[in-house]
Short mmCIF file of N, CA and C in Angstrom, two decimals:
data_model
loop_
_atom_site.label_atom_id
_atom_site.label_comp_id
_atom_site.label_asym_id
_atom_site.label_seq_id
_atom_site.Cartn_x
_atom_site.Cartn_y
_atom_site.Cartn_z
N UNK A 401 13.94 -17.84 67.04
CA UNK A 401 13.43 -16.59 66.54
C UNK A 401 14.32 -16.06 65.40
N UNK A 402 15.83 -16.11 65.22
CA UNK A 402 16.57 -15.57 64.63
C UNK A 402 16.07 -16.53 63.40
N UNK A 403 16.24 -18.03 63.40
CA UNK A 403 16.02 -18.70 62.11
C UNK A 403 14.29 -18.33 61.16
N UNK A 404 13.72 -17.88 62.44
CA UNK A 404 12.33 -17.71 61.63
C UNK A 404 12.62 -16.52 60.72
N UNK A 405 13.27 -15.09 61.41
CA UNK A 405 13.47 -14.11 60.79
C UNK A 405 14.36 -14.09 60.10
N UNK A 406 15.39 -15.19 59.92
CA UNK A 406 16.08 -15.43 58.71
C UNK A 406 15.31 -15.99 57.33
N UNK A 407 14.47 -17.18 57.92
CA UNK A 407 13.78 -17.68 56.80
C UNK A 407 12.72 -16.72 56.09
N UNK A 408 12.27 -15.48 57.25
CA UNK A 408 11.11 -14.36 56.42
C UNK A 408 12.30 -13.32 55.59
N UNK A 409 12.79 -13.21 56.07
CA UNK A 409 13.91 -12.77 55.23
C UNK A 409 14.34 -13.24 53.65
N UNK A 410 14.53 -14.43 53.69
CA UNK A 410 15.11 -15.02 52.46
C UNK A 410 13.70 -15.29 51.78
N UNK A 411 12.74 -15.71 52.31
CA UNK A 411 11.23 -15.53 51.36
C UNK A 411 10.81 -14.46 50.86
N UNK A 412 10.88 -13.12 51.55
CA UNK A 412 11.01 -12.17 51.38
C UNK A 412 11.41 -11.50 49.79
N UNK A 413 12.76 -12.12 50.23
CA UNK A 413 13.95 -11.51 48.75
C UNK A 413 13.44 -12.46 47.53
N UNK A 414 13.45 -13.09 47.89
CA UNK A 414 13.12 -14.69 47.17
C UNK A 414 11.45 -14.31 46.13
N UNK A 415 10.85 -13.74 47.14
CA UNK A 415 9.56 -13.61 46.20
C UNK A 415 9.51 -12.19 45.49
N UNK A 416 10.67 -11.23 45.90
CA UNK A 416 11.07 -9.82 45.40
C UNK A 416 11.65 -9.98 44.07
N UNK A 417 12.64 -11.35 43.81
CA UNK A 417 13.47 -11.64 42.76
C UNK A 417 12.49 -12.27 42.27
N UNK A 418 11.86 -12.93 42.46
CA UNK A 418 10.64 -14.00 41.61
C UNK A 418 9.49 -12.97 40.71
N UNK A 419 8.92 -11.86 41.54
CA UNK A 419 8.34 -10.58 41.10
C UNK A 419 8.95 -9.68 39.86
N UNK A 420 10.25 -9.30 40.38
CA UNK A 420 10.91 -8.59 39.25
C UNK A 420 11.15 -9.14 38.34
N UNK A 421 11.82 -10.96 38.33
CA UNK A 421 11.92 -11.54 37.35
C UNK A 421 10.66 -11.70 36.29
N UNK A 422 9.20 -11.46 37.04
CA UNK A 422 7.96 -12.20 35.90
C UNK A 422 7.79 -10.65 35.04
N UNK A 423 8.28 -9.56 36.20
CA UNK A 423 7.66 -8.35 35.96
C UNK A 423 8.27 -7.84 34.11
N UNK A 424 9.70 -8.30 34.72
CA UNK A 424 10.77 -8.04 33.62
C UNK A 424 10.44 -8.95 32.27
N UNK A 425 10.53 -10.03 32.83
CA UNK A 425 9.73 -11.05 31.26
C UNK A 425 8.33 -10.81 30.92
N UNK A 426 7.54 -10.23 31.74
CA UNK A 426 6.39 -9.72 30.81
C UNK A 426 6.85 -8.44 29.82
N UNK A 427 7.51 -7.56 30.75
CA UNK A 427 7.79 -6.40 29.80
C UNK A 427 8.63 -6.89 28.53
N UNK A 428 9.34 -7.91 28.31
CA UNK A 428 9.94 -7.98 27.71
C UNK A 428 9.16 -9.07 26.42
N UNK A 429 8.22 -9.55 26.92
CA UNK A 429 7.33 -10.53 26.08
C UNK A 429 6.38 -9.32 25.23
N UNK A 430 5.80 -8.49 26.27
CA UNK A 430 5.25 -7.87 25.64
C UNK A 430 6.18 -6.67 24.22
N UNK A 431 7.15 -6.37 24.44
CA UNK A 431 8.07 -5.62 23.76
C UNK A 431 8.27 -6.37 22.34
N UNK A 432 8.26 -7.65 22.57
CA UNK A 432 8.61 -8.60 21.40
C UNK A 432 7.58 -8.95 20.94
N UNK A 433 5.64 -8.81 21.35
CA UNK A 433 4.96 -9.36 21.07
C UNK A 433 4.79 -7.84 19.94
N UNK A 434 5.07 -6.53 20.09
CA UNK A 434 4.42 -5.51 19.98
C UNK A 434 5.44 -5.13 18.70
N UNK A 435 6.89 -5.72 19.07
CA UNK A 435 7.65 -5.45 17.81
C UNK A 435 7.27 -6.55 16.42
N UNK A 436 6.57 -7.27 16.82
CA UNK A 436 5.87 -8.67 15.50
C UNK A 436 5.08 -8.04 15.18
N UNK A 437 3.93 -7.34 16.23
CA UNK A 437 2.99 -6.56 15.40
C UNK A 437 3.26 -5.73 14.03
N UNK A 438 4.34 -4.82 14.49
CA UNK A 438 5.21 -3.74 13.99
C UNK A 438 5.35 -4.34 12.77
N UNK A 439 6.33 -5.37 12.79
CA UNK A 439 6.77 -6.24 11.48
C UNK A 439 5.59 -6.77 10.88
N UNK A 440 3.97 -7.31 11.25
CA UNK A 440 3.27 -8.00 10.34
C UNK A 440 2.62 -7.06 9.95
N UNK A 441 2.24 -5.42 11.05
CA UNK A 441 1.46 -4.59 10.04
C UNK A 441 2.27 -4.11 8.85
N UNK A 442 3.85 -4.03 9.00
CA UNK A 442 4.58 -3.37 7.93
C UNK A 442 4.18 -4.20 6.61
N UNK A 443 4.48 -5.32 6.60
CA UNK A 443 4.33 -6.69 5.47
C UNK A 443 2.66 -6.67 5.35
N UNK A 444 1.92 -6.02 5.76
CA UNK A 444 0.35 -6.04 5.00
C UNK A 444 0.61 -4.67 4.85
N UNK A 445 1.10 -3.26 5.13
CA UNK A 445 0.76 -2.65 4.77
C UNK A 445 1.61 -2.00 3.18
N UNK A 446 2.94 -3.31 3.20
CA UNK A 446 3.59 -3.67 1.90
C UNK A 446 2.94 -3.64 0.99
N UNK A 447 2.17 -4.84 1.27
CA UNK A 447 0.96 -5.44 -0.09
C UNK A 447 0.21 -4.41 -0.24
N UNK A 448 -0.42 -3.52 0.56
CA UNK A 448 -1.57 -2.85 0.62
C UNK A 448 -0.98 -1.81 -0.77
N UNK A 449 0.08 -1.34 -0.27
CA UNK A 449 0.58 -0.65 -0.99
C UNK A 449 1.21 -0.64 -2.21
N UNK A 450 1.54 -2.16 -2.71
CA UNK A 450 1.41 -2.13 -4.17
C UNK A 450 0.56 -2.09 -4.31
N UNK A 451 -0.88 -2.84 -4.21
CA UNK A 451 -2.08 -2.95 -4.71
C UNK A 451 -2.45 -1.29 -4.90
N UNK A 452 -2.41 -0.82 -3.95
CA UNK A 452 -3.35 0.91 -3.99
C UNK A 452 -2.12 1.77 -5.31
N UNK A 453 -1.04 1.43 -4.94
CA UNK A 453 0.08 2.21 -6.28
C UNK A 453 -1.01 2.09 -7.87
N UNK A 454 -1.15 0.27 -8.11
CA UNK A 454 -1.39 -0.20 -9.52
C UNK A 454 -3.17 0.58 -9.83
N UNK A 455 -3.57 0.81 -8.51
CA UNK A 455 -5.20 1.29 -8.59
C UNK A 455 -4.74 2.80 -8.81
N UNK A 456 -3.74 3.36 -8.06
CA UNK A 456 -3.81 5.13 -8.11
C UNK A 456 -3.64 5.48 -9.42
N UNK A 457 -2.04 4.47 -10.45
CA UNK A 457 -1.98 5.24 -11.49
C UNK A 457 -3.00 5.15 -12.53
N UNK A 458 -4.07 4.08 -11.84
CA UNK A 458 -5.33 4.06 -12.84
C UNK A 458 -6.72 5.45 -12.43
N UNK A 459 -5.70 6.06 -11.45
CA UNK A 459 -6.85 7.30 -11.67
C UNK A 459 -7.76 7.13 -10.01
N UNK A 460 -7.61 6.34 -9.71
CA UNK A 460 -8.60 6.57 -8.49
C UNK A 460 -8.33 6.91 -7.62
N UNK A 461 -9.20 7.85 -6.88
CA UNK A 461 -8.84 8.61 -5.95
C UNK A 461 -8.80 8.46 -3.88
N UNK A 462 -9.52 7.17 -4.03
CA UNK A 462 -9.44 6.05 -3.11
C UNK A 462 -8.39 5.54 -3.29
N UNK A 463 -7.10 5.06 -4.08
CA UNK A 463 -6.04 4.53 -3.59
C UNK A 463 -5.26 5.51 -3.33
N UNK A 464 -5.46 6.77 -3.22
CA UNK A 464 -4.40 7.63 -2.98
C UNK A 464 -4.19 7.51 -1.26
N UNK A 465 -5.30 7.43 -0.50
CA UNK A 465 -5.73 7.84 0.90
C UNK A 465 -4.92 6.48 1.11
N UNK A 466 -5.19 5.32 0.24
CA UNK A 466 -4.21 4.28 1.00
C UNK A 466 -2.56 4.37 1.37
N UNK A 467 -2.31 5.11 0.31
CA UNK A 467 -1.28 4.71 -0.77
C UNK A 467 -0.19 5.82 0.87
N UNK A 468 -1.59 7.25 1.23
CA UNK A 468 -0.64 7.96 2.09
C UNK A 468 -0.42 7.26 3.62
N UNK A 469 -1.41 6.40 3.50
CA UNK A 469 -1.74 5.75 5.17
C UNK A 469 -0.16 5.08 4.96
N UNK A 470 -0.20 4.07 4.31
CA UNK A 470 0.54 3.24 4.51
C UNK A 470 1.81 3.91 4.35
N UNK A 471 2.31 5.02 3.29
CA UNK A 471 3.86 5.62 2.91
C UNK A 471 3.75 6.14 4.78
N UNK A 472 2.97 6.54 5.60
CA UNK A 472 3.17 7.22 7.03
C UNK A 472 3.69 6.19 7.94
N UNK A 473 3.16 4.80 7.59
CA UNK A 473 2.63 3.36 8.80
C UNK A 473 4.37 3.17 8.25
N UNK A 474 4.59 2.88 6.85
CA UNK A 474 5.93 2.05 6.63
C UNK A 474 7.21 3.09 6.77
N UNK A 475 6.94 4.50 7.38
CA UNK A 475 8.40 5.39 7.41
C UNK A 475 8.48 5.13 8.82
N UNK A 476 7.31 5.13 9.72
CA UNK A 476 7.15 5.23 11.06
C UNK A 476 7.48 3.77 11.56
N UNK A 477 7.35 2.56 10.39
CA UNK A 477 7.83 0.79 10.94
C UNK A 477 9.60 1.29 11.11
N UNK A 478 9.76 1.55 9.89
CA UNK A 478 11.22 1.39 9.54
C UNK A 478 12.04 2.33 10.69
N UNK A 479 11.82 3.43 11.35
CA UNK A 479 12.07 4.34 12.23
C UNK A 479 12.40 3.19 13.39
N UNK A 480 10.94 2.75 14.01
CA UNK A 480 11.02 1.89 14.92
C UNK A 480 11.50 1.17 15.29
N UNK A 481 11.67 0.27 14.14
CA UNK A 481 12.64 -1.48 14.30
C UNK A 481 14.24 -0.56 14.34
N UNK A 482 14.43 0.06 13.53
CA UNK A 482 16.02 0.20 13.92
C UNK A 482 16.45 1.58 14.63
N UNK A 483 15.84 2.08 14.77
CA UNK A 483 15.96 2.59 16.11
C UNK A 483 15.15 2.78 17.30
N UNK A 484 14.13 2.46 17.21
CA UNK A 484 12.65 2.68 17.98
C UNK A 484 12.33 4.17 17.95
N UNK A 485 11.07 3.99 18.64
CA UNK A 485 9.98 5.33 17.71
C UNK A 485 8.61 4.98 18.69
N UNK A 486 7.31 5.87 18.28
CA UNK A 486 6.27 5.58 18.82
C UNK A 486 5.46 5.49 17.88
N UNK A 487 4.85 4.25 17.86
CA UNK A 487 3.63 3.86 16.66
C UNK A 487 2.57 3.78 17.58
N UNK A 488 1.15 4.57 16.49
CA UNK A 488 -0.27 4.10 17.32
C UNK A 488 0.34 4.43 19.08
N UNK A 489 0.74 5.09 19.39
CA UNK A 489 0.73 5.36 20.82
C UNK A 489 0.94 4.84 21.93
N UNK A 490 2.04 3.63 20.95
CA UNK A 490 2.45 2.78 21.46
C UNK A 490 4.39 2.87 21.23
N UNK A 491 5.22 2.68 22.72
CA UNK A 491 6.44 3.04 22.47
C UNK A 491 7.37 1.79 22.16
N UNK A 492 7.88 1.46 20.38
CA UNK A 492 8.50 0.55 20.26
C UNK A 492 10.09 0.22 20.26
N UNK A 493 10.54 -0.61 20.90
CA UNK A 493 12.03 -0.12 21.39
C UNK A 493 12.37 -1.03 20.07
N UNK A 494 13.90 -0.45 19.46
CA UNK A 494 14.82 -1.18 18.30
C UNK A 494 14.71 -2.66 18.85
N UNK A 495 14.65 -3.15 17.25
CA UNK A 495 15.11 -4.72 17.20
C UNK A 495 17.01 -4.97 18.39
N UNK A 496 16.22 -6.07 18.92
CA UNK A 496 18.01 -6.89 19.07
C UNK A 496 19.04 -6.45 18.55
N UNK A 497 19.82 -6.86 18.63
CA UNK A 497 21.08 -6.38 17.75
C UNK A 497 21.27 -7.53 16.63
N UNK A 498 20.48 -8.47 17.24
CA UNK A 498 20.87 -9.63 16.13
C UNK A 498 20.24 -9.56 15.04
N UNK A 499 19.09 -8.96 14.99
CA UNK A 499 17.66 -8.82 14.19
C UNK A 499 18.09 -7.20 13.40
N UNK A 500 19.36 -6.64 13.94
CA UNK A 500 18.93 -5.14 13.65
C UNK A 500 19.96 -4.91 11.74
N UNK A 501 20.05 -6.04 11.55
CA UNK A 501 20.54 -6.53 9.95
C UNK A 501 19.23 -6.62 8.90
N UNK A 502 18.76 -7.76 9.62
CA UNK A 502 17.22 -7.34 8.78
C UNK A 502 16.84 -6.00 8.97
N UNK A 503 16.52 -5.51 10.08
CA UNK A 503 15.65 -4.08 9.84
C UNK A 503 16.38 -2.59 9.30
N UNK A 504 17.52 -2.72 9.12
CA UNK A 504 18.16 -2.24 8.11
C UNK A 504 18.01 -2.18 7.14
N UNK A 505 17.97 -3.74 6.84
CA UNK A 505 17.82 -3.94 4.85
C UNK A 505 16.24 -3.35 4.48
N UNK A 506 15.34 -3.79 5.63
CA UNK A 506 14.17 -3.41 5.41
C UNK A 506 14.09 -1.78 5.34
N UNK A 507 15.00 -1.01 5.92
CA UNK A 507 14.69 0.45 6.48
C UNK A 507 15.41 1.05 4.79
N UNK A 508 16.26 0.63 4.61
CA UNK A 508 17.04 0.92 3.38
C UNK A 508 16.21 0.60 1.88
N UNK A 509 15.43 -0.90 1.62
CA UNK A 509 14.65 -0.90 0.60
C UNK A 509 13.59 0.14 0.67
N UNK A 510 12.99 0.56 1.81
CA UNK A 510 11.76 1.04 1.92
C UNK A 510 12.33 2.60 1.73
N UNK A 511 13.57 3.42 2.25
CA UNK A 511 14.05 4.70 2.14
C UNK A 511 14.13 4.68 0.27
N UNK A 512 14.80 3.62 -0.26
CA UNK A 512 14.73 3.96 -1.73
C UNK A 512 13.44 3.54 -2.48
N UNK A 513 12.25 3.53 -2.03
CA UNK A 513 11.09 3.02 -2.75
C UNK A 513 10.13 4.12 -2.47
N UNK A 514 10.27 4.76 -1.18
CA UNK A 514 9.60 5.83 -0.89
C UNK A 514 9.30 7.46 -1.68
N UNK A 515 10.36 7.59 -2.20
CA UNK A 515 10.75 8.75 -3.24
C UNK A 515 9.52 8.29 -4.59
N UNK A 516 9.66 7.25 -5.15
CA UNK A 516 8.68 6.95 -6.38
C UNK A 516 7.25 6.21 -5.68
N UNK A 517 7.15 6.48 -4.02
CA UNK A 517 5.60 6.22 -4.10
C UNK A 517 4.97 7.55 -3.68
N UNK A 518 6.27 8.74 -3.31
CA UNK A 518 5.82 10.14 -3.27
C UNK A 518 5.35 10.72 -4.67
N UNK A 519 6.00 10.27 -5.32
CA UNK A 519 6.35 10.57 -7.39
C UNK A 519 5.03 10.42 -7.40
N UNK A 520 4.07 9.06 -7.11
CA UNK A 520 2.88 8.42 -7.55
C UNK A 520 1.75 9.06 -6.57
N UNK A 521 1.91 9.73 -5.89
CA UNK A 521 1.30 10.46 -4.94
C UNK A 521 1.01 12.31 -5.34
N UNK A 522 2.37 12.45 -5.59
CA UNK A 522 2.45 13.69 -6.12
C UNK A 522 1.65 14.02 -7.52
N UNK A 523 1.59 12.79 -8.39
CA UNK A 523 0.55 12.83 -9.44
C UNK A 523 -0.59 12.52 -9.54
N UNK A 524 -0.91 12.81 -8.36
CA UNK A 524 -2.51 12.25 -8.18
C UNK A 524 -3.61 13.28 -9.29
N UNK A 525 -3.40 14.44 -9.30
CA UNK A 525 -4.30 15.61 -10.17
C UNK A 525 -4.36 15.01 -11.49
N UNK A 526 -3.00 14.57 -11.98
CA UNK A 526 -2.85 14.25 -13.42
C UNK A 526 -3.34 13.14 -14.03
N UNK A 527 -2.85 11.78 -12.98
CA UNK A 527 -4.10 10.58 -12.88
C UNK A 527 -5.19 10.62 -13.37
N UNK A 528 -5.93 11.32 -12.04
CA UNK A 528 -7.58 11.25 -11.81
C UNK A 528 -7.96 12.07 -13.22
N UNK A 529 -7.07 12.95 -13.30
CA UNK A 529 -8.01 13.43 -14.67
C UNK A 529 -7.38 12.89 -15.84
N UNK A 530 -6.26 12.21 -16.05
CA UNK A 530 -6.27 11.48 -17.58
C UNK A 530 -7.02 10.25 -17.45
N UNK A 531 -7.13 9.87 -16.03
CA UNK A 531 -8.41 8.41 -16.00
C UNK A 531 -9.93 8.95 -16.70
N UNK A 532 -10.27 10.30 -16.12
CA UNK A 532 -11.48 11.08 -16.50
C UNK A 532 -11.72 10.81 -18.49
N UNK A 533 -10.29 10.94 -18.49
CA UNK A 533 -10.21 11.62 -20.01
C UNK A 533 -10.27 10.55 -21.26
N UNK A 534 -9.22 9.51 -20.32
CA UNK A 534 -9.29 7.89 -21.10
C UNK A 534 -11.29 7.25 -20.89
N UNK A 535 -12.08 7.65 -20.03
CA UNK A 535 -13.38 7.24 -19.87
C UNK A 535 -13.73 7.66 -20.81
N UNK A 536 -14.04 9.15 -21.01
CA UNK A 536 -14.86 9.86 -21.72
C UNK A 536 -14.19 9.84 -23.60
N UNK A 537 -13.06 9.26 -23.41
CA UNK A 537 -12.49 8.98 -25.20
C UNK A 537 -13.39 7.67 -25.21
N UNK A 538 -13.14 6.19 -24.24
CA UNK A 538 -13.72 5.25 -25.01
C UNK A 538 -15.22 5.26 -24.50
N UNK A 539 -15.84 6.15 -24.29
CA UNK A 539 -17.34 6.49 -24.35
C UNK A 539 -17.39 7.04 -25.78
N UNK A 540 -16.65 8.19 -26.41
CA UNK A 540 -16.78 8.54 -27.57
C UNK A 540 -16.39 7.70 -28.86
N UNK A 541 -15.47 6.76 -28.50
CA UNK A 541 -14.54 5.63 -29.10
C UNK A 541 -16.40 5.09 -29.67
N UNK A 542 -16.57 4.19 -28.41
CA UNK A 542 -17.91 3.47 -28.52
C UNK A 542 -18.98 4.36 -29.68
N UNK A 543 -19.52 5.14 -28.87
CA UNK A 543 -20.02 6.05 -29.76
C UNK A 543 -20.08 5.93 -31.83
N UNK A 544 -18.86 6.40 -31.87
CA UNK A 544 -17.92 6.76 -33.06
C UNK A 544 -18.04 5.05 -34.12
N UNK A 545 -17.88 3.80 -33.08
CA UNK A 545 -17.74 2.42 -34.04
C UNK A 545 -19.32 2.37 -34.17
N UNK A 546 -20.18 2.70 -33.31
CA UNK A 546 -22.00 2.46 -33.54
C UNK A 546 -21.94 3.52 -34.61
N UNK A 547 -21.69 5.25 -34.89
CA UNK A 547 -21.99 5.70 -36.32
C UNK A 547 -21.68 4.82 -37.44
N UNK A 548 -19.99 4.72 -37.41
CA UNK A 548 -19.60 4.15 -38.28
C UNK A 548 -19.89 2.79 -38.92
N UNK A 549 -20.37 1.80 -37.66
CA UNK A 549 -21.68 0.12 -38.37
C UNK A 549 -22.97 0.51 -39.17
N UNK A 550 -22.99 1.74 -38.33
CA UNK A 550 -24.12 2.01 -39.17
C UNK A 550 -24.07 2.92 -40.72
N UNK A 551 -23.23 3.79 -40.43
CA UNK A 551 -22.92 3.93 -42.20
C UNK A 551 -22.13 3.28 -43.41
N UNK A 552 -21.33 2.11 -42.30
CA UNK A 552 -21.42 0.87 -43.05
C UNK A 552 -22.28 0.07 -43.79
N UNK A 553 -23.34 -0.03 -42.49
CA UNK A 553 -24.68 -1.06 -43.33
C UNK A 553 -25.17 -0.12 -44.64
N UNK A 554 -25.25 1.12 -44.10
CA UNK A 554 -26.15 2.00 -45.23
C UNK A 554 -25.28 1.94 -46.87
N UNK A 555 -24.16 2.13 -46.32
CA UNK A 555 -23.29 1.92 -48.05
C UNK A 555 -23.27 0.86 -48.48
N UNK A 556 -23.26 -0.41 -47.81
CA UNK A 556 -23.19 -1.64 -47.92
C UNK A 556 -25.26 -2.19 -48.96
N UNK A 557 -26.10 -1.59 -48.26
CA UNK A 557 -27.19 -1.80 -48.90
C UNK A 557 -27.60 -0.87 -50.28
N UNK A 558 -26.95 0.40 -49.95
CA UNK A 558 -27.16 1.49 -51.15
C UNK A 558 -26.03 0.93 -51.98
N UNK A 559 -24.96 0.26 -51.93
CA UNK A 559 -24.31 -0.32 -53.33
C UNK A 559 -23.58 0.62 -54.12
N UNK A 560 -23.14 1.74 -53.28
CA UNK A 560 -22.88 2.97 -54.01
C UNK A 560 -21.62 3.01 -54.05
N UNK A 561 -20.54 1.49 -53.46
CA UNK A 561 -18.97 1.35 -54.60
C UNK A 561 -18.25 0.67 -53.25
N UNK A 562 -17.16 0.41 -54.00
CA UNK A 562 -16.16 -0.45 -53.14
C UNK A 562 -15.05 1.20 -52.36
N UNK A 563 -15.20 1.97 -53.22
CA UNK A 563 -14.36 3.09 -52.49
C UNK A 563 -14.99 3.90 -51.52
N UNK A 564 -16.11 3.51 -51.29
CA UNK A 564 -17.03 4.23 -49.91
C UNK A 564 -16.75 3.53 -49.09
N UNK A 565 -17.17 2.12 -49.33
CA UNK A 565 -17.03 0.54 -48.41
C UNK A 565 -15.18 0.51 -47.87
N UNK A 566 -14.71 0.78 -49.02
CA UNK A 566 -12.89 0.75 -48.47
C UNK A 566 -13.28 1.59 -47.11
N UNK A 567 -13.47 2.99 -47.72
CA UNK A 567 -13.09 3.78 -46.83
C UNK A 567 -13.80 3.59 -45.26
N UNK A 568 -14.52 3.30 -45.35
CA UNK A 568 -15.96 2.89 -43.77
C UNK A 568 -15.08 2.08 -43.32
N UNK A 569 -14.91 1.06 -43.81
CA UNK A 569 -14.17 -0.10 -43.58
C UNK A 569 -12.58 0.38 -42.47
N UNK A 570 -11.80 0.83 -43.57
CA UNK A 570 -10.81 0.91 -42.99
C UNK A 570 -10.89 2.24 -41.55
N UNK A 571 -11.85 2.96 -41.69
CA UNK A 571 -12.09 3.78 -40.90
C UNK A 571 -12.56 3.31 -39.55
N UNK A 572 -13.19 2.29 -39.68
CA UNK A 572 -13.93 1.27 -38.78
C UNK A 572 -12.51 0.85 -37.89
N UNK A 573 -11.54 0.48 -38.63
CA UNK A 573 -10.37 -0.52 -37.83
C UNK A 573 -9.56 0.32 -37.39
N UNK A 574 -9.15 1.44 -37.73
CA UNK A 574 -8.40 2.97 -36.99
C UNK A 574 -9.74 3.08 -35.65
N UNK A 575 -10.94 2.87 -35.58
CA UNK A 575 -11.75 3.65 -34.34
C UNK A 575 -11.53 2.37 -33.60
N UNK A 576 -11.17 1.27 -33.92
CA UNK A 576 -11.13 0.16 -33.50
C UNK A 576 -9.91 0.06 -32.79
N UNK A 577 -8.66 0.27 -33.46
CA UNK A 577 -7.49 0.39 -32.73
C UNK A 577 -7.74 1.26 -31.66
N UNK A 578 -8.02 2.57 -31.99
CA UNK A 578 -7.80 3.90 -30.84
C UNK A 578 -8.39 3.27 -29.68
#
């Protein structure tokens, strides 16, 4: 009797340590599966964010909404990995200690890049409307070279001198430059 209740005993502990052990490596798989997340949304939401920068200073007002998602997603990565933080409602504990070199360098490029994607953010009014303004010049641009072909042709058929024709002419290649 004593050896049976020794052996329920040691199965006992045995499947207590076997439990905590899977319990502990899931938590800990999952911790590492959730901190990769962390790191691959940061690195797309990298890219995302040059791309939406090179679209905002062209005026549009759709890369701005990116431009803020992501400046929120990449202050809230960099928080996380080196010290942990809560992303998406999810609680991410700091990188390793071995890993916590990279997320440094990463937390440090991204602290000095952040200031000039606020800069590019902060000019959103001025953008959208010199984009407005650059449209509506080479709408008038356009405009302006169709008068001018055409009072080209007309001096050109009326024959009425080379100093009308200069002038069309060279007037033509100034609406042309602008």
């Amino acid at each position: 009797k004593q050896q049976v209740n020794l052996l329920l005993a040691l199965i006992t502990i045995g499947l207590t340590v076997a439990l905590g052990s899977a319990a502990y490596d899931s938590r800990v798989t999952n911790m590492a599966a959730a901190q990769n997340e962390v790191v691959g949304d940061a690195l797309m939401h990298s890219q995302r964010l040059a791309k939406a920068a090179g679209i905002a200073v062209q005026g549009s007002t759709l890369a701005y909404d990116q431009l803020q998602h992501s400046v929120k997603y990449l202050t809230a990565a960099a928080e996380a990995l080196t010290s942990g933080a809560t992303i998406a409602r999810q609680r991410i504990a700091p990188l390793p200690p071995h890993l916590q070199l990279p997320a440094q360098d990463f937390a440090g490029v991204w602290a000095a890049m952040a200031p000039n994607v606020a800069d590019v953010i902060g000019q959103e009014k001025v953008l959208v409307r010199f984009n407005q303004l650059a449209y509506q010049g080479r709408i008038a641009a356009g405009e302006l070279i169709d008068v001018d072909s055409r009072a080209l042709d007309a001096v050109r058929r009326a024959g009425t001198g080379t100093p009308d024709l200069l002038l069309l002419t060279q007037m033509d290649l100034h609406l042309r430059t602008i």
